[in-house]
Tab-separated table of C-alpha atoms in Angstrom:
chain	number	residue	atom	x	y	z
A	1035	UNK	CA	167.133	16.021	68.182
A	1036	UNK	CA	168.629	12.973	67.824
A	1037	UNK	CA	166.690	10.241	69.723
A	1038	UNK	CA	168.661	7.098	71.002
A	1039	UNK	CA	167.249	5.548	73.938
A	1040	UNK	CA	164.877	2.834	72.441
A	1041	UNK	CA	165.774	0.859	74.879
A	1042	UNK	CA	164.006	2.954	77.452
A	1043	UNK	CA	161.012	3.797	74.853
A	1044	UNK	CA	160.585	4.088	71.114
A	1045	UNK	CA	158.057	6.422	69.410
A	1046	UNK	CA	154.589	4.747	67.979
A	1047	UNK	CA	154.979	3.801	64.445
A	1048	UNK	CA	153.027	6.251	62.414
A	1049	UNK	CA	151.135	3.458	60.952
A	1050	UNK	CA	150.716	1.777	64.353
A	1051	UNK	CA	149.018	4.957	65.539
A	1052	UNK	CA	146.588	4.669	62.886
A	1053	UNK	CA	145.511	1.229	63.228
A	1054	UNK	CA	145.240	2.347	66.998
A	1055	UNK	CA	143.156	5.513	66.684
A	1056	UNK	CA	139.284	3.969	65.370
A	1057	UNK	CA	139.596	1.797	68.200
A	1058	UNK	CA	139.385	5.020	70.473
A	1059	UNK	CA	136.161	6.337	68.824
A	1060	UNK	CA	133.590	4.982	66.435
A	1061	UNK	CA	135.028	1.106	67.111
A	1062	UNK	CA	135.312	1.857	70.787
A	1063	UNK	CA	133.112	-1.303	71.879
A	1064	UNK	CA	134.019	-3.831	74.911
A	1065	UNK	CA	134.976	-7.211	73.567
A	1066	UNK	CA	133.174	-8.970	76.006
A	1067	UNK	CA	129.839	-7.770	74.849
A	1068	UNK	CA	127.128	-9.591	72.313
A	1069	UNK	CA	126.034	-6.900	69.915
A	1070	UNK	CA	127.970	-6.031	66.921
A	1071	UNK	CA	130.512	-3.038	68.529
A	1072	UNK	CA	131.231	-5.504	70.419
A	1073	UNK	CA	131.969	-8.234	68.520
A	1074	UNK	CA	134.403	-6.178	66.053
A	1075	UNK	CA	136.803	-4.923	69.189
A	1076	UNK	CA	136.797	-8.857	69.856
A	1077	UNK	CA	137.634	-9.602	65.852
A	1078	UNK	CA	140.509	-6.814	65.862
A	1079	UNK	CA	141.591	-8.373	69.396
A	1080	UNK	CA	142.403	-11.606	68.017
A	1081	UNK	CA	143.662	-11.072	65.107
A	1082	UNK	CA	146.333	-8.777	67.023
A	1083	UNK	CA	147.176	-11.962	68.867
A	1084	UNK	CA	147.692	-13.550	65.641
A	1085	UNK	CA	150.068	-11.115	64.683
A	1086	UNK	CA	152.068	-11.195	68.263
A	1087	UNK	CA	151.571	-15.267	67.870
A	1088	UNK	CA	153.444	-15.025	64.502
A	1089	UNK	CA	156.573	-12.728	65.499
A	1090	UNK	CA	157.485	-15.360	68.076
A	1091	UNK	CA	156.388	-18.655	66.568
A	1092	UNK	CA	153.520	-19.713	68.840
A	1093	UNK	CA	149.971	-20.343	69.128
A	1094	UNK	CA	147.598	-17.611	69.255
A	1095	UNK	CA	146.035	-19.471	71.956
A	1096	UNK	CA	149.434	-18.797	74.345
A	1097	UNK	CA	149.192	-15.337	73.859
A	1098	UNK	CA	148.307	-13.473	76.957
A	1099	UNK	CA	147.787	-9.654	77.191
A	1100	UNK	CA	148.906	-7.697	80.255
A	1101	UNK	CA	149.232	-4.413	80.806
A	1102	UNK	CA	154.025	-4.459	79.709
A	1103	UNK	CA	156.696	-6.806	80.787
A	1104	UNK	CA	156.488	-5.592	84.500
A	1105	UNK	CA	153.416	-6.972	84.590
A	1106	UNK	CA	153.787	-9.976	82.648
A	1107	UNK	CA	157.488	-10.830	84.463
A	1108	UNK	CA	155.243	-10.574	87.627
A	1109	UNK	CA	152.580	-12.948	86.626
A	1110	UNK	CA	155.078	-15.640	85.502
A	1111	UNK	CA	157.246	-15.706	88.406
A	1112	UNK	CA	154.452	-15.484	91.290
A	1113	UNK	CA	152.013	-17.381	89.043
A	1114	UNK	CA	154.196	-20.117	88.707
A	1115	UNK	CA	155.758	-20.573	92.241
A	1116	UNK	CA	152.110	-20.141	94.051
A	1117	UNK	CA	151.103	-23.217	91.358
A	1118	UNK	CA	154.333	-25.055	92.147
A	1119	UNK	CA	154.985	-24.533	95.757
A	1120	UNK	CA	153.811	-27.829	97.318
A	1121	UNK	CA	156.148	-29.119	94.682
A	1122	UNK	CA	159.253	-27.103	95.719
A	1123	UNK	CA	160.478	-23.656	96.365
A	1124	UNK	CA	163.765	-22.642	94.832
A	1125	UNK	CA	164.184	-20.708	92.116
A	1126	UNK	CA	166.829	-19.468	89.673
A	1127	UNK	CA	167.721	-16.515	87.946
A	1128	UNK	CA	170.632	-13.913	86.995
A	1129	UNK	CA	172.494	-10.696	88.942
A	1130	UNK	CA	171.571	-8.803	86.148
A	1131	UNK	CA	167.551	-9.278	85.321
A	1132	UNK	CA	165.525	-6.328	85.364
A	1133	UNK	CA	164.132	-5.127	88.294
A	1134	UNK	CA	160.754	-6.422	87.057
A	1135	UNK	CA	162.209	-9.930	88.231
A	1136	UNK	CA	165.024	-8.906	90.808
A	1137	UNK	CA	162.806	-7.118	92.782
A	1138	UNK	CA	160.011	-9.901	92.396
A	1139	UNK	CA	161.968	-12.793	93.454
A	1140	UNK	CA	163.146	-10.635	96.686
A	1141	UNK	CA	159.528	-10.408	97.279
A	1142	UNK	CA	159.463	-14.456	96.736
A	1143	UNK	CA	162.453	-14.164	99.513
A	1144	UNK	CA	161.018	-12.707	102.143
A	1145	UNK	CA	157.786	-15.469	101.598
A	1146	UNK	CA	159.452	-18.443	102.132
A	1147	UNK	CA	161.545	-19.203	98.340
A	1148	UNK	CA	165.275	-19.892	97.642
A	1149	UNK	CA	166.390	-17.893	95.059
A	1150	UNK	CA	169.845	-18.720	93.216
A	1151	UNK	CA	171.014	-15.464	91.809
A	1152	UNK	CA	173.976	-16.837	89.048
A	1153	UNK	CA	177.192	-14.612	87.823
A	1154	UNK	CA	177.598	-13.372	84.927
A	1155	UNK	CA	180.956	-12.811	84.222
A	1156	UNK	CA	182.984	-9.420	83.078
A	1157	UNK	CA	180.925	-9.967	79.622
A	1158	UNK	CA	177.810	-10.116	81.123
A	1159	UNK	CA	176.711	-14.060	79.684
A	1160	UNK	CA	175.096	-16.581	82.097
A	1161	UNK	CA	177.119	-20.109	81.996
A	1162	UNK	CA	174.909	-23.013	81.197
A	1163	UNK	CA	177.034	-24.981	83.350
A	1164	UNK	CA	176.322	-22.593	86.155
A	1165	UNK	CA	172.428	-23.125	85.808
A	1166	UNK	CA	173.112	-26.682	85.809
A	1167	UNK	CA	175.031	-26.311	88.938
A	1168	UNK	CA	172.449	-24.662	90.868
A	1169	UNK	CA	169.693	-26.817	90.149
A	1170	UNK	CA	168.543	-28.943	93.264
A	1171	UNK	CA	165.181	-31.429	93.687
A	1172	UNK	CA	163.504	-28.158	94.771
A	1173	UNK	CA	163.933	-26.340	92.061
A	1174	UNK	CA	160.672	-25.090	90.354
A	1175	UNK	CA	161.790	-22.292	88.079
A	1176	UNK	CA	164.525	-20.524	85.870
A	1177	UNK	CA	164.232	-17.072	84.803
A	1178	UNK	CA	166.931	-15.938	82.281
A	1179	UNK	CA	166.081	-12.480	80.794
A	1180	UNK	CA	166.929	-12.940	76.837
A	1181	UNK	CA	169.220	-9.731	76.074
A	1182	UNK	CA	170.175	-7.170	78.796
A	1183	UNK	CA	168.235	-3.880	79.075
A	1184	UNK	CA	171.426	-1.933	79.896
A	1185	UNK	CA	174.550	-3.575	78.271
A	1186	UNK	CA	172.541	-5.521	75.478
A	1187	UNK	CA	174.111	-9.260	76.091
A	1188	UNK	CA	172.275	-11.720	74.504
A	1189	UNK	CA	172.236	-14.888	76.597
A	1190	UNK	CA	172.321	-18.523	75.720
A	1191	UNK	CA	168.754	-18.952	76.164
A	1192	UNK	CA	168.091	-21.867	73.846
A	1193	UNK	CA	170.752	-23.667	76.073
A	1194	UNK	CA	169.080	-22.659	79.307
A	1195	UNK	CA	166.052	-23.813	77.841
A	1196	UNK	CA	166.806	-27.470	77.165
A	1197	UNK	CA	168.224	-27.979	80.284
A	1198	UNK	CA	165.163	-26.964	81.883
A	1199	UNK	CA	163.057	-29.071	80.007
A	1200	UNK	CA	165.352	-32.170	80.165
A	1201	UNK	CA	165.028	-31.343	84.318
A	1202	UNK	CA	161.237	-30.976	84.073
A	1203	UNK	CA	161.634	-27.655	85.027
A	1204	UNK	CA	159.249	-24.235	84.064
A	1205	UNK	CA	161.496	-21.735	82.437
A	1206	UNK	CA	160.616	-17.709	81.817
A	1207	UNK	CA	163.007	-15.522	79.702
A	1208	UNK	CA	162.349	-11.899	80.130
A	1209	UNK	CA	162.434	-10.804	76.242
A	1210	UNK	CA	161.418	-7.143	76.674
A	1211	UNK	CA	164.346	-5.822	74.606
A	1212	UNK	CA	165.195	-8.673	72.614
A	1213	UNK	CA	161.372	-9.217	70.739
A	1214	UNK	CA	161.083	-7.242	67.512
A	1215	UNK	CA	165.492	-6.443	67.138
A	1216	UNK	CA	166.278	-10.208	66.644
A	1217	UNK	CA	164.587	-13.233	65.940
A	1218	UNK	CA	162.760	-14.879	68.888
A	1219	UNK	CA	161.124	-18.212	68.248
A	1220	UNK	CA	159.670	-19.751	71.420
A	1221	UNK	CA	160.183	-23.364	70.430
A	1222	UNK	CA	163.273	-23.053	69.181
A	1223	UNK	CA	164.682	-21.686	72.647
A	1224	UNK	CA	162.647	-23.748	75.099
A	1225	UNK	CA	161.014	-21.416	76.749
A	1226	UNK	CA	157.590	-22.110	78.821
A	1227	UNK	CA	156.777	-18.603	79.351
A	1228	UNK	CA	158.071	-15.569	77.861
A	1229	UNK	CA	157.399	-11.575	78.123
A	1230	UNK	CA	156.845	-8.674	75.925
A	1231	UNK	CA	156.529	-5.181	76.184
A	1232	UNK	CA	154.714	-2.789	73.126
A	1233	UNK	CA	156.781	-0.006	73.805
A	1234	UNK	CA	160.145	-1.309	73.460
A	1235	UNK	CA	159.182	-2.218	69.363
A	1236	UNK	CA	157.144	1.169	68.341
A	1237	UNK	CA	154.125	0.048	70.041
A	1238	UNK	CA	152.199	2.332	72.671
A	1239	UNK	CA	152.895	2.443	76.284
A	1240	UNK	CA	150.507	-0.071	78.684
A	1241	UNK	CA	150.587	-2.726	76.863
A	1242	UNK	CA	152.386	-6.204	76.563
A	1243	UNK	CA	152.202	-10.494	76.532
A	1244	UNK	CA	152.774	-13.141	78.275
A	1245	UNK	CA	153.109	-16.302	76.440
A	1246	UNK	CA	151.913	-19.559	78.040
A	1247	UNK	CA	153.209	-22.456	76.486
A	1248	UNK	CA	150.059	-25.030	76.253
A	1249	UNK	CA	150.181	-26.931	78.885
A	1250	UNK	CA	152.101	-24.933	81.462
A	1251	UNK	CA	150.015	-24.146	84.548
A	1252	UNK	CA	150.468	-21.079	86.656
A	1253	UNK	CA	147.860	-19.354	88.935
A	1254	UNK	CA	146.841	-15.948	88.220
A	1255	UNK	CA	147.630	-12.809	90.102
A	1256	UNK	CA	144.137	-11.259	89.689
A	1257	UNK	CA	141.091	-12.289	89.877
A	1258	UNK	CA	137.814	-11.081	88.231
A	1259	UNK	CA	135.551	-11.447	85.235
A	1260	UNK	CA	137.322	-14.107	83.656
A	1261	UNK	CA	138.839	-11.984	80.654
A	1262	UNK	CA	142.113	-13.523	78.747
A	1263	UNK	CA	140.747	-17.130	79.712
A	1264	UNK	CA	140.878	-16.196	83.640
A	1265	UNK	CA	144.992	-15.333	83.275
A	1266	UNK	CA	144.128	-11.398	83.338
A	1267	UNK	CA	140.376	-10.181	84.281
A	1268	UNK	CA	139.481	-6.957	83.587
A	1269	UNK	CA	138.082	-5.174	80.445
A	1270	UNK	CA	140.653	-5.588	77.551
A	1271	UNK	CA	142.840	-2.546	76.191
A	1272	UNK	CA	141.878	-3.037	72.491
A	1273	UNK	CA	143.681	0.438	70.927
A	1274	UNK	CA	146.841	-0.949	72.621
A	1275	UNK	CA	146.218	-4.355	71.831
A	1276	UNK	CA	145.896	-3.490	68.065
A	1277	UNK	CA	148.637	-1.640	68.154
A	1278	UNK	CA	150.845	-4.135	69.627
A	1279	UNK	CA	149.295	-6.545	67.338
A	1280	UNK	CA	150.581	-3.981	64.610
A	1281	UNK	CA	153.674	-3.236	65.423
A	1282	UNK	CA	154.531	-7.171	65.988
A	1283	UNK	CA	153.667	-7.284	62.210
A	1284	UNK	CA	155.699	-4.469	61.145
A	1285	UNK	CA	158.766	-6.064	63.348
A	1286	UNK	CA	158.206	-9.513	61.743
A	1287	UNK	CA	157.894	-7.805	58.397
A	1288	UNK	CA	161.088	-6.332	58.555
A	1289	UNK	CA	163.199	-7.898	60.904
A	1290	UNK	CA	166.130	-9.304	58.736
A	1291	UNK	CA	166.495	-5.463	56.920
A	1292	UNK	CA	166.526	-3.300	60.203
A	1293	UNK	CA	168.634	-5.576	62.279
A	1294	UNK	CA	171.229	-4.914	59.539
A	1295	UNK	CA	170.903	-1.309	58.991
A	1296	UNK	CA	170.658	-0.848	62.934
A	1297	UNK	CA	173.763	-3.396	63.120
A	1298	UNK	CA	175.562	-0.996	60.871
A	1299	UNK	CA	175.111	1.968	63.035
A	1300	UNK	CA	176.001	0.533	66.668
A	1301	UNK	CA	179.126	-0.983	64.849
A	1302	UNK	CA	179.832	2.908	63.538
A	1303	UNK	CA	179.178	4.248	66.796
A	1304	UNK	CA	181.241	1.689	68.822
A	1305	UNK	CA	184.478	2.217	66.679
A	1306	UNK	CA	184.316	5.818	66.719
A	1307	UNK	CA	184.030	6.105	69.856
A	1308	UNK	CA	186.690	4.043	71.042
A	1309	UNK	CA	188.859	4.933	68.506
A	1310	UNK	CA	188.461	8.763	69.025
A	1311	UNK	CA	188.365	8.649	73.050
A	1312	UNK	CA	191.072	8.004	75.138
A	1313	UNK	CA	190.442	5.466	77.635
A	1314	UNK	CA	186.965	4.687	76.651
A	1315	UNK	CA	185.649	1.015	76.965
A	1316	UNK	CA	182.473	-0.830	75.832
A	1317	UNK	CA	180.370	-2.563	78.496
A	1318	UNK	CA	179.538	-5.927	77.865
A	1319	UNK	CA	180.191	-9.054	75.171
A	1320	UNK	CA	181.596	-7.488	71.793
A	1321	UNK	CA	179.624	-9.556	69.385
A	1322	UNK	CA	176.682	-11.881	71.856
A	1323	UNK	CA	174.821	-8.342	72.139
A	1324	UNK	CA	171.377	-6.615	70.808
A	1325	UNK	CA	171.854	-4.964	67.142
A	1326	UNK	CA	170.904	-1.527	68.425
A	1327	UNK	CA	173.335	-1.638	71.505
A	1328	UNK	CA	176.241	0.442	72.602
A	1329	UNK	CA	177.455	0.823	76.282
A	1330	UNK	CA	180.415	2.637	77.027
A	1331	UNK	CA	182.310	3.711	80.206
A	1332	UNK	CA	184.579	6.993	80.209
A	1333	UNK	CA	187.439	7.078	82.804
A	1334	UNK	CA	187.279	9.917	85.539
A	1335	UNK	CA	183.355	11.449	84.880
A	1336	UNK	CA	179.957	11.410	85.914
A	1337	UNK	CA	177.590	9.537	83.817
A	1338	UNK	CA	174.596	12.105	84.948
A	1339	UNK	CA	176.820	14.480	83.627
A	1340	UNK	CA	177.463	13.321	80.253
A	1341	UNK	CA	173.517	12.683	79.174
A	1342	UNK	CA	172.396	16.250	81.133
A	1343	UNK	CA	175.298	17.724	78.408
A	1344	UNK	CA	174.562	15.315	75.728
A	1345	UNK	CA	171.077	16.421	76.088
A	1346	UNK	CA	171.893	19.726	75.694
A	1347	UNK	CA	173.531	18.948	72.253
A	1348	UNK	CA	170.175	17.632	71.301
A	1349	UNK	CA	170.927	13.563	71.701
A	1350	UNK	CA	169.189	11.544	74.511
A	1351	UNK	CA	170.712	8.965	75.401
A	1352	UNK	CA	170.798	7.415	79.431
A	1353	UNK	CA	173.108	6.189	82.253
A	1354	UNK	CA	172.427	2.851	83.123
A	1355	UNK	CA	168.739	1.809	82.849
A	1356	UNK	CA	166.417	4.110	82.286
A	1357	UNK	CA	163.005	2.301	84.666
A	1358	UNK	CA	165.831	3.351	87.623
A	1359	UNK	CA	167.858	6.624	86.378
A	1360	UNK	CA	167.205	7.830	89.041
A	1361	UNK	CA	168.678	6.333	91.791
A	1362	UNK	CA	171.783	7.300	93.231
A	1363	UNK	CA	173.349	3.643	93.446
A	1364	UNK	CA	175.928	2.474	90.751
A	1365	UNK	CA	173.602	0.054	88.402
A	1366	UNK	CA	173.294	-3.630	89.492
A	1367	UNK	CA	173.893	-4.799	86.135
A	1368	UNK	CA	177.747	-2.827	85.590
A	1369	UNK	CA	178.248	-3.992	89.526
A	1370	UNK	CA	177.824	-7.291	88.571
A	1371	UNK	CA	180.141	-7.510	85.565
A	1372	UNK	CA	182.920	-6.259	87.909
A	1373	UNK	CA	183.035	-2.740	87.494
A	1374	UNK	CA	184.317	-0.451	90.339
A	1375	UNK	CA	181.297	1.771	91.574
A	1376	UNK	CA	183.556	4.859	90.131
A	1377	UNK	CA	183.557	3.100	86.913
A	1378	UNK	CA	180.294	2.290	87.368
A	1379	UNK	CA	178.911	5.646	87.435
A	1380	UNK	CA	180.710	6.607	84.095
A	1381	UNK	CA	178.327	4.583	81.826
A	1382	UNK	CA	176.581	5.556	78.840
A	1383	UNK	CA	173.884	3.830	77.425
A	1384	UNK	CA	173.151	4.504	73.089
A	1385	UNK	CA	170.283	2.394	72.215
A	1386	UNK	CA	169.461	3.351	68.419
A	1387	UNK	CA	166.239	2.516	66.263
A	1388	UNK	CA	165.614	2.535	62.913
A	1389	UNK	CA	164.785	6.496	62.280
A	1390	UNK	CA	168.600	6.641	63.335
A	1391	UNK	CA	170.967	8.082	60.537
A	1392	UNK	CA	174.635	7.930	59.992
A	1393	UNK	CA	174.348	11.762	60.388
A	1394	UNK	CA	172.837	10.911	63.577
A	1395	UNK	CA	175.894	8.703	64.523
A	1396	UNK	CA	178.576	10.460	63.248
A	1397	UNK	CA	177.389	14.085	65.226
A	1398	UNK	CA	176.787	11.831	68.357
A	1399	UNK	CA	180.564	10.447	68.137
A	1400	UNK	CA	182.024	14.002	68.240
A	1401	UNK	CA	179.476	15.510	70.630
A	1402	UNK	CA	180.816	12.419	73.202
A	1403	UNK	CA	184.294	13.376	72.275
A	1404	UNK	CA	183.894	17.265	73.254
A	1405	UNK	CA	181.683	16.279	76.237
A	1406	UNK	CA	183.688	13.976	77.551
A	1407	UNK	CA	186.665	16.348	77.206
A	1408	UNK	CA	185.097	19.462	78.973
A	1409	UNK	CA	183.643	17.067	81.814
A	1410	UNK	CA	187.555	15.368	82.371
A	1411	UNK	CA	189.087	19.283	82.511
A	1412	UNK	CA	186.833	19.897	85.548
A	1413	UNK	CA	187.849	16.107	86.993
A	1414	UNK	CA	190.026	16.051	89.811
A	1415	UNK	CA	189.924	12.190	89.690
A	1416	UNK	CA	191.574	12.785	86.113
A	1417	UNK	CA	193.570	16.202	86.283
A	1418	UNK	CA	195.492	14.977	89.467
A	1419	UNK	CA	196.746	11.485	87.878
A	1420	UNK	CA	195.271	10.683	84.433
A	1421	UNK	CA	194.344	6.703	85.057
A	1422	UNK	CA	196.057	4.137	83.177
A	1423	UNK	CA	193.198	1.682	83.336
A	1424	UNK	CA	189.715	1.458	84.170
């Protein structure tokens, strides 16, 4: 099997797993208790914020734990609109978030809030000068996702970020997929609020952060026995909280070395596959894009089609984003970079990790090739009048 969808989910690190496992059994203890059990889930709980604290360059103290980024998005948004409303009630934000902050700021919609939703572009980047535009005296938050879950942009963030600040405005970056693959460093971009998911960087499932610049103020969602300083009640998750803790470490550890190697292969993948396939195009910004992402489009097929076959050729890969597979409508985020809905449906999504191999890449290059071929033979969209564009 060759396994390249990390940007759906990415296995636990073996040595995440073990740091995890004690925490199930003989160190099982609630951190909120007095006696000693207790006490050492609460020791192992903050030094895994430590750890998360370090990857991105903050305080300990502005590390929240939530339960992923669905979560965490949610808190930021809501939190910081019910805090801000008497203030104003427009916010700001991108056609191609996740649906953790799409569907969230439709919510804030139908309540009473302006939301600005800005274009991308056919490369999928968000123009500063567009953010700037849209900014009016009731403006109370930006929310700028930091790389794209589907087509892997990377947007100017840092950018976003000092205009916010210079306009005394909160701003959230959704960096799900982008924490743990490149550097993020939460001062150096600007950001008031930030979220992370464990899964996404070899970390379990259930687990994730919300950073709270000091300072900020946002209301929680919750409400309860005062756990995570009131932000988050409810009894603590401490084997997924060490194991985010641990795989933050690992990512931090190695970040420079895996970004490379994992550069490597995308680049690979990308020029064999447009270089082997006829009429075969790469989604997104060539360059401005995650390390570990590759999203094509094939002329004339079915992007269902190609993973259920790719799948049976032993590679999993996914069409579109994974959270919404499912769904029968072309994805939002290929929509909004101007695709046709036909073209739309064609995707392919090759998010790679660091188990990858050039074995890995060069097999998955030649089992798109055959695919692809056997899937356009039974195409009447491409046996009656093979397209000349897409």
């Amino acid at each position: 099997m060759s396994y390249m969808d990390h940007s759906a989910t990415s296995p636990v690190n073996p040595e995440v797993l073990k740091e995890m496992l004690p925490y199930f059994t003989e160190s099982f203890g609630n951190a909120s208790t007095l006696y000693a059990l207790g006490r050492e889930a609460r020791t192992a709980m903050e030094n895994a914020r430590k750890q998360v604290a370090s990857l991105i360059g903050a305080q300990p103290n502005e590390i929240y734990f939530t339960s992923g980024g669905t979560e965490s998005d949610n808190i930021a948004i809501k939190g910081t609109t019910s805090k801000l409303k008497n203030k104003g009630n427009h916010i700001i934000t991108s056609d191609i978030e996740h649906p953790a902050v799409e569907e969230t700021c439709k919510y804030l919609e139908k309540n009473g809030y302006q939301v600005t939703y800005l274009p991308v572009g056919e490369e999928g980047i968000v123009k500063v000068s567009d953010v700037e535009a849209a900014i009016t005296p009731e403006t109370i938050l930006i929310t700028v996702m930091h790389a794209n879950n589907e087509i892997g942009t990377i947007q100017p963030i840092k950018e976003i970020g000092a205009l916010a600040r210079e306009k005394g405005i909160y701003f959230h970056t959704d960096a799900v997929q982008s924490v743990g693959k490149i550097p993020v460093n939460v001062e150096d971009m600007n950001v008031d609020l930030l979220s992370i998911s464990a899964h996404k960087l070899y970390g379990p499932k259930g687990v994730g952060v919300l950073y709270i610049r000091r300072g900020v103020q946002i209301d929680p969602l919750f409400h309860g026995g005062g756990h995570e300083r009131g932000m988050r009640p409810g009894t603590e998750n401490i084997p997924g909280i060490v194991g985010l803790g641990k795989a933050c470490q690992i990512a931090e550890e190695n970040l420079e070395k895996n970004m490379e190697y994992v550069s490597s292969l995308r680049d690979r993948l990308i020029q064999g596959v447009l270089g082997k396939i006829e009429q075969s195009y790469l989604n997104g910004h060539p360059t401005k894009r995650l390390p570990n992402n590759a999203n094509f489009r094939f002329s004339s097929i079915e992007g269902e089609s190609l993973v259920l076959q790719l799948d049976a050729k032993g590679i999993n890969a996914s069409t579109g984003s994974a959270c919404s597979s499912k769904k029968l409508e072309p994805s939002h985020v290929l929509m909004a970079i101007g695709l046709k809905e036909v073209d739309a449906h064609g995707s392919l999504r090759i998010s790679l990790g660091t188990e990858n191999t050039l074995q890995d890449i060069d097999y998955t290059i030649d089992a798109i090739d055959e695919v692809v071929e056997r899937l356009r033979s039974m195409s009447p969209l491409w046996c009656a009048t093979p397209p000349e564009d897409a």
